Short mmCIF file of C-alpha atoms in Angstrom, two decimals:
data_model
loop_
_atom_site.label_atom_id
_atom_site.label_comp_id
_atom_site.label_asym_id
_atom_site.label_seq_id
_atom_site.Cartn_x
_atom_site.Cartn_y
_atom_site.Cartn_z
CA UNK A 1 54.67 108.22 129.80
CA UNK A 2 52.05 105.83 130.09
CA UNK A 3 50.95 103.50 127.28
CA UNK A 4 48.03 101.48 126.24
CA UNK A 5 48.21 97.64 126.92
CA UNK A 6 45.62 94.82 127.19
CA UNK A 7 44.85 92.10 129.28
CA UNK A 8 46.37 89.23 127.57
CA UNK A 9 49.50 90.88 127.03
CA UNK A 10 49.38 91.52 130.93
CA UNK A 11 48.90 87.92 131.70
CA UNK A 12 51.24 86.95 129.32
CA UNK A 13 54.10 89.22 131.14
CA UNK A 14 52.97 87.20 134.19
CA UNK A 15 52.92 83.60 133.54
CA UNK A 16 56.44 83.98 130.95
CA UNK A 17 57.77 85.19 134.65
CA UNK A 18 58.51 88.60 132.81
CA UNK A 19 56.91 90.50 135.92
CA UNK A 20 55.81 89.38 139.15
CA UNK A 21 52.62 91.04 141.10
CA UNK A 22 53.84 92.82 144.26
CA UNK A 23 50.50 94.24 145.12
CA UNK A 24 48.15 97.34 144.29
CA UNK A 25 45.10 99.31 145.40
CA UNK A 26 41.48 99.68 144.38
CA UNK A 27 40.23 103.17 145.03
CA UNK A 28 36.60 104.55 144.60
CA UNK A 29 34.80 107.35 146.52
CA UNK A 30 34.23 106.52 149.52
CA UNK A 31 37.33 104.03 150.05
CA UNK A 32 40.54 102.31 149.73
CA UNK A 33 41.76 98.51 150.24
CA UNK A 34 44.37 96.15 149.09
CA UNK A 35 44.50 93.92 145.98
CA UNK A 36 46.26 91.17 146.70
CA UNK A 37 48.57 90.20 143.57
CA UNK A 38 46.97 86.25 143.97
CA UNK A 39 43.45 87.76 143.81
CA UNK A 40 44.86 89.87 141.21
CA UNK A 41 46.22 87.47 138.57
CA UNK A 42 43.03 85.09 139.54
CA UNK A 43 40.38 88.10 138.04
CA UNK A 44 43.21 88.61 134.94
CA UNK A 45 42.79 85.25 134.08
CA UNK A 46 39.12 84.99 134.59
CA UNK A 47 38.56 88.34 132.20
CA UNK A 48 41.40 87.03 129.67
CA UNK A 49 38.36 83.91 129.45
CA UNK A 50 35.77 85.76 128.98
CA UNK A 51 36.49 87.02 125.59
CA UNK A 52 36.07 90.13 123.85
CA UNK A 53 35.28 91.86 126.71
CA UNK A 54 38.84 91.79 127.80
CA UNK A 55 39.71 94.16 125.33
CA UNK A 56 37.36 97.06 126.40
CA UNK A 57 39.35 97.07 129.94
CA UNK A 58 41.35 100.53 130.34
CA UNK A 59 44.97 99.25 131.28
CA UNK A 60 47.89 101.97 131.05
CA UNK A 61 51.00 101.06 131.87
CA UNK A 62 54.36 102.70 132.95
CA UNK A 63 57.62 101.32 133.13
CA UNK A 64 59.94 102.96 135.47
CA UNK A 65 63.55 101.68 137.06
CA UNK A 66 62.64 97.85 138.26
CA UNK A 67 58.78 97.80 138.19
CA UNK A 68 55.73 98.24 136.29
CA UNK A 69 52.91 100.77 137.10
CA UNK A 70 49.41 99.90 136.30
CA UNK A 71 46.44 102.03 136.13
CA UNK A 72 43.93 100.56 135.42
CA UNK A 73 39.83 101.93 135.06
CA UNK A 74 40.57 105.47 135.63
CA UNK A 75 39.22 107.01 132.41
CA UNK A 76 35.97 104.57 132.63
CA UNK A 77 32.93 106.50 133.50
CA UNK A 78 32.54 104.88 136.83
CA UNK A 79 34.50 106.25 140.49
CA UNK A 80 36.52 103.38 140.76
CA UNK A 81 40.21 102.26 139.37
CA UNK A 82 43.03 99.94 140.41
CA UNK A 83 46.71 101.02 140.61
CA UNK A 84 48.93 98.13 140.44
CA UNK A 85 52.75 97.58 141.04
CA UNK A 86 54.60 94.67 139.10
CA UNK A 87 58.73 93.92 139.79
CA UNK A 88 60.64 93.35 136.37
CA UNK A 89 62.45 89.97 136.68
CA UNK A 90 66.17 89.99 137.11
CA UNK A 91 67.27 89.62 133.26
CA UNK A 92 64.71 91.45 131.75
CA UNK A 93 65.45 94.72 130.21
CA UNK A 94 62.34 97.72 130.50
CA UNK A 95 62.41 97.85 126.92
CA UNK A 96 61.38 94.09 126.44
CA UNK A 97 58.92 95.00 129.02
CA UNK A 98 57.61 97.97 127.05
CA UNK A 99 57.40 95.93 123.47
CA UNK A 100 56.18 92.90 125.18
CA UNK A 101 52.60 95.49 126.44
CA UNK A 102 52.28 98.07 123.83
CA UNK A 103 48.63 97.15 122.21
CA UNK A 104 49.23 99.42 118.62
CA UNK A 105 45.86 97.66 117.09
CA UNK A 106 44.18 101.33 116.80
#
């Protein structure tokens, strides 16, 4: 089941070494190219700056044996959404990985 998480909590995951970027995919209409997990955590740190804006990104997250899913953008109005694979780091259990994203400020 996916769940609702936010940027920071993302980039937090990332720089504890929680999860590691493996790589992902940006699809729209008309194509589909890589997302490199460098160019990746660059534009997650770059949004986590900008402020309140970070928390109006759609970010769902899954966590399934050894890795994160991400989908991110898909229920925006616009053709275009990332999918997004993160490993787990040896140690870490899924469920610290599932309290450490769950965003429950309704």
């Amino acid at each position: 089941m996916k769940r609702n998480t936010t940027p920071e909590k993302l980039l937090d995951a990332i720089n504890n070494k929680k999860l590691s970027v493996i790589g992902g995919k940006i699809y729209s209409v008309d194509m589909v190219r890589n997302y490199p997990p460098d160019q990746f955590v660059e534009e997650l740190e770059f949004l986590c700056e900008s402020g309140c804006f970070a928390e109006m990104i759609d970010i769902k997250y899954e966590v399934a044996v050894g890795h994160v899913l991400l989908d991110i953008g898909r229920m925006c109005a616009r053709d275009i959404y990332v999918l997004m694979q993160l490993d787990i780091t040896d140690g870490v259990t899924p469920q610290e990985i599932k309290e450490m994203l769950l965003y429950t400020d309704y």
